Amino acid sequence: MASNRAVAYIGPGTVEVQEIPYPKLELQDGPGVNPANVGRKCEHGVILKVVTTNICGSDQHMVRGRTTAPENLVLGHEITGEVVEVGRDVEFIKQGDLCSVPFNIACGRCRNCKEGKTGICLNVNPARPGAAYGYVDMGGWVGGQAEYVMVPYADWNLLWFPDRDQALEKITDLTMLSDIFPTGFHGAVTAGVKPGSTVYVAGAGPVGIAAAVGAQLLGASVVIVADLVESRLAQARSIGCETVDVSKGSPQDQIEQVLGVPEVDAAVDAVGFEARGHGADAGTEAPATVLNSLMDVTAAGGAIGIPGLYVTGDPGGVDEAAKVGALSLSMGTGWAKSLSFTTGQCPVMRYNLGLMKAILADRVQIAKAVNATVIPLDEAPAGYADFDSGAAKKYVIDPHGMVA
């Protein structure tokens, strides 16, 4: 049996690569595993040799100590891999298949899954609807920033790449299908982007850039991306977006300079609960800032997509309300303008097949857009530190040296 190494959260600001058990087709006890999930049989699952696994901004929230994640939690919910072992009950996925793993774990059997709401499956997490790999309060399914990982309900969850050689040639694009590309696209879709829309995206990290790319695919006439970090704004400009530097003030005036009016048709929050103030308050954490500013800049009758992460437990929250996810929102503004809001995990399976086809047909180069940067597993701690500093990169971990 092969050994297995993985990236684990040690404490605020610290991750390390450590030896972990080789996966089994059974959920074992360990850091963050819900006790009701321990011993869960997964003959419907497979073992993957991880080809690529990405560092996500959502991982950074845990690594900063801004969640209730336990020490030694194995990280990683963005996974692409090769099937090396197939469970007894798997019918269609075969050994040797190269597949993308949606970060949502879904059974395919419950009411929500049958309605396409795979981000809130009812059968995979005893604590609440929805589960994910390597994430706090998400059932305890072991993360994929590792050499090997177990994926349950494989026939349902895995997106199979039909041409292995072509997939490996485009692997830095295809690795984005596990989370950020569908998530950003979902933000644009739920914001109501359509041909000709003007769009404002708060946050120029990888999900924000993916949302901008998604808006462009949907036919937006102008996409404006906002951030506090100039290198990230430059990355947005490199894909044809206009930009707003919110360290210089609230976005309305800058939006008006681009569009002639201070409002957009659709808006996306790709920042989440660690938002900072605008203008003179840019260095101060103010978790409701982005949501409130999006209500201000979205035209009446518009919609706001919210793929940015919000949590119910934040030990580092700025006040007691923020520590339990209670933010001071101007709902009166939203009500008066008849705005629509969509929150929650992206149901990746709603989008990943279509986006895969777009990648394989050379309709989109998402890896270039997010500045995909490939590193070996041992460099993951350095990748986390650089990403946390605001680097305009999307780190892709290559545990087995399979990326050309």
Tab-separated table of C-alpha atoms in Angstrom:
chain	number	residue	atom	x	y	z
A	1	MET	CA	0.000	0.000	0.000
A	2	ALA	CA	1.258	3.460	-0.921
A	3	SER	CA	2.103	6.066	1.663
A	4	ASN	CA	0.096	9.262	1.830
A	5	ARG	CA	1.153	12.813	2.648
A	6	ALA	CA	-1.148	15.782	2.994
A	7	VAL	CA	-1.378	19.459	3.948
A	8	ALA	CA	-2.830	19.919	7.445
A	9	TYR	CA	-3.951	22.961	9.417
A	10	ILE	CA	-1.824	23.203	12.580
A	11	GLY	CA	-2.981	26.516	14.062
A	12	PRO	CA	-3.559	30.131	13.038
A	13	GLY	CA	-1.116	30.989	10.272
A	14	THR	CA	0.442	27.534	10.108
A	15	VAL	CA	0.056	24.538	7.823
A	16	GLU	CA	2.431	21.632	7.346
A	17	VAL	CA	2.859	18.594	5.140
A	18	GLN	CA	2.480	15.456	7.245
A	19	GLU	CA	2.026	11.708	6.868
A	20	ILE	CA	-1.612	10.618	7.049
A	21	PRO	CA	-3.248	7.201	6.607
A	22	TYR	CA	-3.812	5.911	3.096
A	23	PRO	CA	-7.540	6.288	2.392
A	24	LYS	CA	-10.049	3.475	2.750
A	25	LEU	CA	-13.544	3.088	1.371
A	26	GLU	CA	-14.793	3.893	4.837
A	27	LEU	CA	-14.818	7.178	6.708
A	28	GLN	CA	-12.338	6.931	9.575
A	29	ASP	CA	-12.229	8.918	12.797
A	30	GLY	CA	-9.983	11.974	12.716
A	31	PRO	CA	-9.851	15.757	13.115
A	32	GLY	CA	-13.207	17.319	12.341
A	33	VAL	CA	-15.021	14.067	11.537
A	34	ASN	CA	-18.595	14.121	12.749
A	35	PRO	CA	-18.948	11.192	15.187
A	36	ALA	CA	-22.061	10.020	13.355
A	37	ASN	CA	-19.989	9.662	10.171
A	38	VAL	CA	-17.229	7.522	11.717
A	39	GLY	CA	-17.239	4.042	10.198
A	40	ARG	CA	-19.465	5.030	7.306
A	41	LYS	CA	-19.039	2.453	4.512
A	42	CYS	CA	-18.297	3.849	1.061
A	43	GLU	CA	-18.298	0.928	-1.373
A	44	HIS	CA	-19.924	3.422	-3.730
A	45	GLY	CA	-16.650	5.376	-3.695
A	46	VAL	CA	-13.192	5.334	-5.248
A	47	ILE	CA	-9.624	6.114	-4.231
A	48	LEU	CA	-7.975	8.791	-6.347
A	49	LYS	CA	-4.323	9.455	-6.989
A	50	VAL	CA	-4.405	13.243	-6.810
A	51	VAL	CA	-3.184	14.869	-10.028
A	52	THR	CA	-3.864	18.472	-8.992
A	53	THR	CA	-5.378	20.109	-5.916
A	54	ASN	CA	-5.696	23.846	-5.444
A	55	ILE	CA	-5.328	26.308	-2.583
A	56	CYS	CA	-8.619	28.173	-2.166
A	57	GLY	CA	-9.460	31.442	-0.459
A	58	SER	CA	-11.932	29.472	1.639
A	59	ASP	CA	-8.994	27.417	2.953
A	60	GLN	CA	-7.301	30.674	3.925
A	61	HIS	CA	-10.168	31.604	6.233
A	62	MET	CA	-9.431	28.439	8.228
A	63	VAL	CA	-5.681	28.881	8.112
A	64	ARG	CA	-6.000	32.423	9.469
A	65	GLY	CA	-7.822	30.972	12.462
A	66	ARG	CA	-11.091	32.583	11.439
A	67	THR	CA	-13.194	29.430	11.784
A	68	THR	CA	-13.598	26.671	14.370
A	69	ALA	CA	-11.442	24.259	12.336
A	70	PRO	CA	-9.612	21.754	14.591
A	71	GLU	CA	-5.858	21.271	14.565
A	72	ASN	CA	-4.523	18.683	12.103
A	73	LEU	CA	-7.546	18.998	9.817
A	74	VAL	CA	-6.401	17.831	6.364
A	75	LEU	CA	-7.185	20.626	3.907
A	76	GLY	CA	-8.253	20.715	0.299
A	77	HIS	CA	-11.594	20.641	-1.499
A	78	GLU	CA	-10.432	21.403	-5.067
A	79	ILE	CA	-9.382	18.016	-6.453
A	80	THR	CA	-8.620	16.402	-9.805
A	81	GLY	CA	-7.371	12.836	-9.825
A	82	GLU	CA	-6.828	9.437	-11.400
A	83	VAL	CA	-8.905	6.508	-10.170
A	84	VAL	CA	-6.663	3.815	-8.636
A	85	GLU	CA	-9.237	1.775	-6.670
A	86	VAL	CA	-12.933	1.250	-7.318
A	87	GLY	CA	-15.522	0.323	-4.704
A	88	ARG	CA	-17.753	-2.744	-5.075
A	89	ASP	CA	-20.860	-0.682	-5.870
A	90	VAL	CA	-19.342	1.613	-8.497
A	91	GLU	CA	-20.761	0.826	-11.925
A	92	PHE	CA	-19.495	3.337	-14.476
A	93	ILE	CA	-16.256	4.916	-13.225
A	94	LYS	CA	-13.239	2.716	-14.013
A	95	GLN	CA	-9.683	2.364	-12.764
A	96	GLY	CA	-7.435	4.736	-14.712
A	97	ASP	CA	-10.147	7.323	-15.364
A	98	LEU	CA	-9.099	10.954	-14.970
A	99	CYS	CA	-11.816	12.971	-13.233
A	100	SER	CA	-12.705	16.280	-11.623
A	101	VAL	CA	-14.191	16.182	-8.131
A	102	PRO	CA	-16.923	18.726	-7.301
A	103	PHE	CA	-16.088	20.184	-3.911
A	104	ASN	CA	-19.681	19.554	-2.787
A	105	ILE	CA	-20.132	15.975	-1.636
A	106	ALA	CA	-23.559	14.768	-2.710
A	107	CYS	CA	-25.392	11.451	-2.522
A	108	GLY	CA	-27.482	11.808	-5.693
A	109	ARG	CA	-30.421	10.233	-3.899
A	110	CYS	CA	-31.973	12.848	-1.609
A	111	ARG	CA	-34.617	15.403	-2.536
A	112	ASN	CA	-32.107	18.252	-2.827
A	113	CYS	CA	-29.735	16.297	-5.074
A	114	LYS	CA	-32.636	15.296	-7.333
A	115	GLU	CA	-33.545	18.982	-7.621
A	116	GLY	CA	-29.951	19.867	-8.565
A	117	LYS	CA	-29.138	21.417	-5.183
A	118	THR	CA	-25.972	19.379	-4.672
A	119	GLY	CA	-24.429	22.001	-2.390
A	120	ILE	CA	-26.993	21.138	0.281
A	121	CYS	CA	-27.230	17.335	0.070
A	122	LEU	CA	-29.217	15.961	3.003
A	123	ASN	CA	-27.379	12.658	3.459
A	124	VAL	CA	-23.649	13.390	3.718
A	125	ASN	CA	-23.295	15.560	6.823
A	126	PRO	CA	-25.122	14.719	10.054
A	127	ALA	CA	-24.688	18.296	11.343
A	128	ARG	CA	-26.319	20.305	8.547
A	129	PRO	CA	-27.182	20.136	4.835
A	130	GLY	CA	-24.104	20.082	2.604
A	131	ALA	CA	-20.625	18.615	2.869
A	132	ALA	CA	-17.181	19.196	1.419
A	133	TYR	CA	-13.686	17.727	1.569
A	134	GLY	CA	-11.271	19.079	4.147
A	135	TYR	CA	-13.517	21.770	5.547
A	136	VAL	CA	-14.746	22.708	9.011
A	137	ASP	CA	-18.278	21.567	9.913
A	138	MET	CA	-18.673	19.817	6.580
A	139	GLY	CA	-18.948	16.240	7.818
A	140	GLY	CA	-15.278	15.437	8.248
A	141	TRP	CA	-14.569	14.062	4.776
A	142	VAL	CA	-10.766	14.030	4.460
A	143	GLY	CA	-9.272	16.801	2.343
A	144	GLY	CA	-7.596	16.376	-1.004
A	145	GLN	CA	-4.408	18.432	-0.639
A	146	ALA	CA	-2.809	15.038	-0.444
A	147	GLU	CA	-1.294	12.298	-2.547
A	148	TYR	CA	-4.421	10.137	-2.342
A	149	VAL	CA	-8.044	10.804	-1.359
A	150	MET	CA	-11.326	8.906	-1.112
A	151	VAL	CA	-14.348	10.180	-3.050
A	152	PRO	CA	-17.791	8.757	-2.122
A	153	TYR	CA	-20.743	8.222	-4.485
A	154	ALA	CA	-18.275	8.166	-7.354
A	155	ASP	CA	-20.695	7.482	-10.213
A	156	TRP	CA	-22.667	10.548	-9.199
A	157	ASN	CA	-19.938	12.937	-8.026
A	158	LEU	CA	-17.088	12.500	-10.489
A	159	LEU	CA	-16.849	14.399	-13.774
A	160	TRP	CA	-15.001	12.085	-16.169
A	161	PHE	CA	-12.616	13.519	-18.760
A	162	PRO	CA	-13.173	11.475	-21.937
A	163	ASP	CA	-9.732	12.071	-23.507
A	164	ARG	CA	-6.952	11.550	-20.973
A	165	ASP	CA	-4.154	13.040	-23.100
A	166	GLN	CA	-6.182	16.130	-23.950
A	167	ALA	CA	-7.151	16.522	-20.297
A	168	LEU	CA	-3.543	16.383	-19.133
A	169	GLU	CA	-2.624	19.021	-21.731
A	170	LYS	CA	-5.287	21.327	-20.271
A	171	ILE	CA	-5.044	20.208	-16.672
A	172	THR	CA	-4.348	23.667	-15.213
A	173	ASP	CA	-7.635	24.819	-16.753
A	174	LEU	CA	-9.602	21.679	-15.897
A	175	THR	CA	-8.449	21.712	-12.274
A	176	MET	CA	-10.525	24.874	-11.814
A	177	LEU	CA	-13.739	22.881	-12.443
A	178	SER	CA	-13.759	21.463	-8.921
A	179	ASP	CA	-14.682	24.819	-7.395
A	180	ILE	CA	-13.657	28.306	-8.437
A	181	PHE	CA	-14.734	28.324	-12.076
A	182	PRO	CA	-18.262	26.979	-11.394
A	183	THR	CA	-18.430	29.069	-8.207
A	184	GLY	CA	-17.530	32.298	-9.986
A	185	PHE	CA	-19.846	31.416	-12.861
A	186	HIS	CA	-22.636	30.677	-10.359
A	187	GLY	CA	-22.095	34.130	-8.877
A	188	ALA	CA	-22.609	35.674	-12.306
A	189	VAL	CA	-25.630	33.497	-13.117
A	190	THR	CA	-27.374	34.233	-9.819
A	191	ALA	CA	-26.654	37.941	-10.281
A	192	GLY	CA	-28.768	37.715	-13.431
A	193	VAL	CA	-25.987	38.480	-15.910
A	194	LYS	CA	-27.174	38.299	-19.509
A	195	PRO	CA	-26.029	39.692	-22.864
A	196	GLY	CA	-25.375	43.404	-22.492
A	197	SER	CA	-25.349	43.476	-18.688
A	198	THR	CA	-23.085	45.800	-16.775
A	199	VAL	CA	-21.525	43.889	-13.885
A	200	TYR	CA	-19.653	44.798	-10.710
A	201	VAL	CA	-17.546	42.104	-9.022
A	202	ALA	CA	-16.272	42.812	-5.518
A	203	GLY	CA	-12.983	40.989	-5.009
A	204	ALA	CA	-10.214	40.260	-7.530
A	205	GLY	CA	-9.026	37.002	-6.009
A	206	PRO	CA	-9.411	33.795	-8.044
A	207	VAL	CA	-13.178	33.473	-7.454
A	208	GLY	CA	-13.708	37.127	-8.360
A	209	ILE	CA	-11.695	36.682	-11.547
A	210	ALA	CA	-13.669	33.510	-12.304
A	211	ALA	CA	-16.895	35.473	-11.784
A	212	ALA	CA	-15.638	38.097	-14.216
A	213	VAL	CA	-14.786	35.422	-16.781
A	214	GLY	CA	-18.218	33.902	-16.208
A	215	ALA	CA	-19.883	37.271	-16.772
A	216	GLN	CA	-17.947	37.667	-20.004
A	217	LEU	CA	-19.057	34.192	-21.151
A	218	LEU	CA	-22.655	35.170	-20.411
A	219	GLY	CA	-22.334	38.224	-22.646
A	220	ALA	CA	-21.797	41.134	-20.256
A	221	SER	CA	-21.013	44.391	-21.994
A	222	VAL	CA	-18.809	45.752	-19.189
A	223	VAL	CA	-17.330	43.945	-16.179
A	224	ILE	CA	-15.893	46.082	-13.374
A	225	VAL	CA	-13.772	44.349	-10.730
A	226	ALA	CA	-12.935	45.925	-7.369
A	227	ASP	CA	-10.178	45.182	-4.881
A	228	LEU	CA	-7.698	46.788	-2.501
A	229	VAL	CA	-4.601	45.109	-4.009
A	230	GLU	CA	-3.142	46.633	-7.175
A	231	SER	CA	-1.566	43.393	-8.447
A	232	ARG	CA	-4.964	41.716	-8.354
A	233	LEU	CA	-6.576	44.656	-10.131
A	234	ALA	CA	-3.876	44.395	-12.798
A	235	GLN	CA	-4.774	40.721	-13.233
A	236	ALA	CA	-8.406	41.733	-13.780
A	237	ARG	CA	-7.390	44.314	-16.375
A	238	SER	CA	-5.351	41.647	-18.180
A	239	ILE	CA	-8.594	39.839	-19.072
A	240	GLY	CA	-10.373	42.944	-20.297
A	241	CYS	CA	-12.101	44.151	-17.151
A	242	GLU	CA	-12.421	47.683	-15.865
A	243	THR	CA	-11.259	48.094	-12.260
A	244	VAL	CA	-12.110	49.983	-9.092
A	245	ASP	CA	-9.610	50.537	-6.267
A	246	VAL	CA	-11.835	50.701	-3.186
A	247	SER	CA	-8.912	51.907	-1.066
A	248	LYS	CA	-9.592	55.235	-2.795
A	249	GLY	CA	-13.203	55.390	-1.648
A	250	SER	CA	-16.630	53.896	-2.157
A	251	PRO	CA	-17.133	52.471	-5.646
A	252	GLN	CA	-20.035	54.607	-6.915
A	253	ASP	CA	-17.933	57.490	-8.226
A	254	GLN	CA	-15.457	55.168	-9.921
A	255	ILE	CA	-18.278	53.133	-11.471
A	256	GLU	CA	-19.825	56.359	-12.781
A	257	GLN	CA	-16.516	57.295	-14.409
A	258	VAL	CA	-16.647	54.015	-16.356
A	259	LEU	CA	-20.359	53.755	-17.163
A	260	GLY	CA	-21.652	57.314	-16.892
A	261	VAL	CA	-24.024	56.201	-14.125
A	262	PRO	CA	-23.171	55.020	-10.575
A	263	GLU	CA	-25.071	51.736	-10.839
A	264	VAL	CA	-24.735	48.359	-12.529
A	265	ASP	CA	-27.293	45.772	-13.633
A	266	ALA	CA	-25.760	42.912	-11.654
A	267	ALA	CA	-23.258	42.474	-8.811
A	268	VAL	CA	-21.207	39.666	-7.290
A	269	ASP	CA	-19.697	39.388	-3.790
A	270	ALA	CA	-16.478	37.380	-4.140
A	271	VAL	CA	-15.024	38.658	-0.842
A	272	GLY	CA	-17.036	37.188	2.021
A	273	PHE	CA	-16.943	37.709	5.754
A	274	GLU	CA	-13.391	39.076	6.077
A	275	ALA	CA	-14.322	42.197	4.077
A	276	ARG	CA	-12.581	45.476	4.815
A	277	GLY	CA	-13.821	49.024	4.672
A	278	HIS	CA	-13.482	51.355	1.727
A	279	GLY	CA	-11.509	54.576	1.437
A	280	ALA	CA	-10.107	55.791	4.749
A	281	ASP	CA	-11.385	52.590	6.401
A	282	ALA	CA	-9.637	50.278	3.936
A	283	GLY	CA	-7.347	48.845	6.572
A	284	THR	CA	-10.171	48.069	8.986
A	285	GLU	CA	-12.197	44.880	8.920
A	286	ALA	CA	-15.881	45.627	8.395
A	287	PRO	CA	-17.659	42.409	7.422
A	288	ALA	CA	-20.870	43.974	6.081
A	289	THR	CA	-19.099	46.522	3.868
A	290	VAL	CA	-19.221	44.598	0.604
A	291	LEU	CA	-22.825	43.457	0.919
A	292	ASN	CA	-24.009	46.957	1.791
A	293	SER	CA	-22.001	48.567	-1.000
A	294	LEU	CA	-23.393	46.053	-3.506
A	295	MET	CA	-26.914	47.055	-2.515
A	296	ASP	CA	-25.937	50.681	-3.127
A	297	VAL	CA	-24.470	50.096	-6.591
A	298	THR	CA	-26.980	47.582	-7.987
A	299	ALA	CA	-29.835	49.121	-9.950
A	300	ALA	CA	-33.386	48.694	-8.678
A	301	GLY	CA	-34.762	45.291	-9.627
A	302	GLY	CA	-31.274	43.834	-9.999
A	303	ALA	CA	-29.696	40.842	-8.328
A	304	ILE	CA	-26.634	40.092	-6.205
A	305	GLY	CA	-24.818	36.757	-6.382
A	306	ILE	CA	-22.940	35.932	-3.184
A	307	PRO	CA	-20.374	33.139	-3.693
A	308	GLY	CA	-18.170	34.802	-1.048
A	309	LEU	CA	-18.048	32.718	2.131
A	310	TYR	CA	-19.961	33.657	5.286
A	311	VAL	CA	-19.749	31.530	8.448
A	312	THR	CA	-21.689	30.964	11.651
A	313	GLY	CA	-18.574	30.687	13.799
A	314	ASP	CA	-15.694	33.191	13.552
A	315	PRO	CA	-13.400	33.369	16.609
A	316	GLY	CA	-11.691	36.438	15.118
A	317	GLY	CA	-14.854	38.402	14.435
A	318	VAL	CA	-14.699	42.141	15.063
A	319	ASP	CA	-17.535	41.991	17.593
A	320	GLU	CA	-19.793	39.458	19.298
A	321	ALA	CA	-22.343	39.600	16.489
A	322	ALA	CA	-19.741	38.974	13.792
A	323	LYS	CA	-18.414	35.979	15.743
A	324	VAL	CA	-21.686	34.199	15.052
A	325	GLY	CA	-22.155	35.516	11.529
A	326	ALA	CA	-24.646	38.268	12.407
A	327	LEU	CA	-23.864	41.307	10.269
A	328	SER	CA	-25.381	44.803	10.218
A	329	LEU	CA	-26.986	44.831	6.779
A	330	SER	CA	-29.013	47.625	5.230
A	331	MET	CA	-31.937	45.374	4.354
A	332	GLY	CA	-34.085	48.453	3.993
A	333	THR	CA	-32.019	49.396	0.954
A	334	GLY	CA	-32.385	45.927	-0.515
A	335	TRP	CA	-36.121	45.926	0.091
A	336	ALA	CA	-36.681	49.410	-1.276
A	337	LYS	CA	-34.794	48.539	-4.476
A	338	SER	CA	-36.444	45.092	-4.851
A	339	LEU	CA	-33.050	43.398	-5.019
A	340	SER	CA	-32.621	39.625	-5.159
A	341	PHE	CA	-29.892	37.770	-3.246
A	342	THR	CA	-28.469	34.264	-3.731
A	343	THR	CA	-26.100	32.809	-1.147
A	344	GLY	CA	-24.568	29.446	-0.298
A	345	GLN	CA	-22.324	26.840	-1.837
A	346	CYS	CA	-22.286	26.681	-5.604
A	347	PRO	CA	-23.946	23.471	-6.864
A	348	VAL	CA	-20.887	22.587	-8.941
A	349	MET	CA	-22.571	19.780	-10.894
A	350	ARG	CA	-25.009	22.314	-12.390
A	351	TYR	CA	-22.153	23.898	-14.342
A	352	ASN	CA	-19.013	21.743	-14.493
A	353	LEU	CA	-19.889	19.695	-17.593
A	354	GLY	CA	-20.684	22.753	-19.684
A	355	LEU	CA	-17.621	24.624	-18.477
A	356	MET	CA	-15.474	21.549	-19.206
A	357	LYS	CA	-16.742	21.599	-22.784
A	358	ALA	CA	-15.917	25.299	-23.056
A	359	ILE	CA	-12.363	24.632	-21.866
A	360	LEU	CA	-11.821	21.664	-24.182
A	361	ALA	CA	-13.165	23.680	-27.122
A	362	ASP	CA	-10.753	26.552	-26.328
A	363	ARG	CA	-13.606	28.939	-25.601
A	364	VAL	CA	-12.054	30.018	-22.312
A	365	GLN	CA	-8.594	29.998	-20.684
A	366	ILE	CA	-9.424	30.123	-17.001
A	367	ALA	CA	-5.929	29.081	-15.854
A	368	LYS	CA	-4.393	32.106	-17.559
A	369	ALA	CA	-7.136	34.356	-16.214
A	370	VAL	CA	-6.449	33.400	-12.578
A	371	ASN	CA	-2.663	33.106	-13.088
A	372	ALA	CA	-2.458	29.396	-12.219
A	373	THR	CA	0.888	28.670	-10.552
A	374	VAL	CA	1.924	25.031	-10.134
A	375	ILE	CA	3.920	23.949	-7.057
A	376	PRO	CA	4.895	20.599	-5.532
A	377	LEU	CA	3.225	19.370	-2.364
A	378	ASP	CA	6.183	20.305	-0.176
A	379	GLU	CA	5.861	23.963	-1.226
A	380	ALA	CA	2.229	24.190	-0.105
A	381	PRO	CA	3.040	26.068	3.142
A	382	ALA	CA	4.939	28.713	1.163
A	383	GLY	CA	2.059	28.879	-1.318
A	384	TYR	CA	-0.399	29.513	1.503
A	385	ALA	CA	1.776	32.306	2.874
A	386	ASP	CA	2.199	33.984	-0.510
A	387	PHE	CA	-1.503	33.722	-1.342
A	388	ASP	CA	-2.376	35.176	2.047
A	389	SER	CA	-0.186	38.196	1.318
A	390	GLY	CA	-2.451	39.064	-1.633
A	391	ALA	CA	-0.492	37.486	-4.487
A	392	ALA	CA	-2.417	37.576	-7.761
A	393	LYS	CA	-2.027	33.835	-8.251
A	394	LYS	CA	-4.025	30.636	-8.009
A	395	TYR	CA	-1.776	27.981	-6.502
A	396	VAL	CA	-2.142	24.500	-7.992
A	397	ILE	CA	-0.485	21.713	-6.007
A	398	ASP	CA	1.005	18.859	-8.068
A	399	PRO	CA	1.618	16.020	-5.545
A	400	HIS	CA	3.012	13.471	-8.013
A	401	GLY	CA	4.790	15.667	-10.600
A	402	MET	CA	2.180	14.902	-13.266
A	403	VAL	CA	1.679	18.466	-14.573
A	404	ALA	CA	3.752	19.223	-17.662
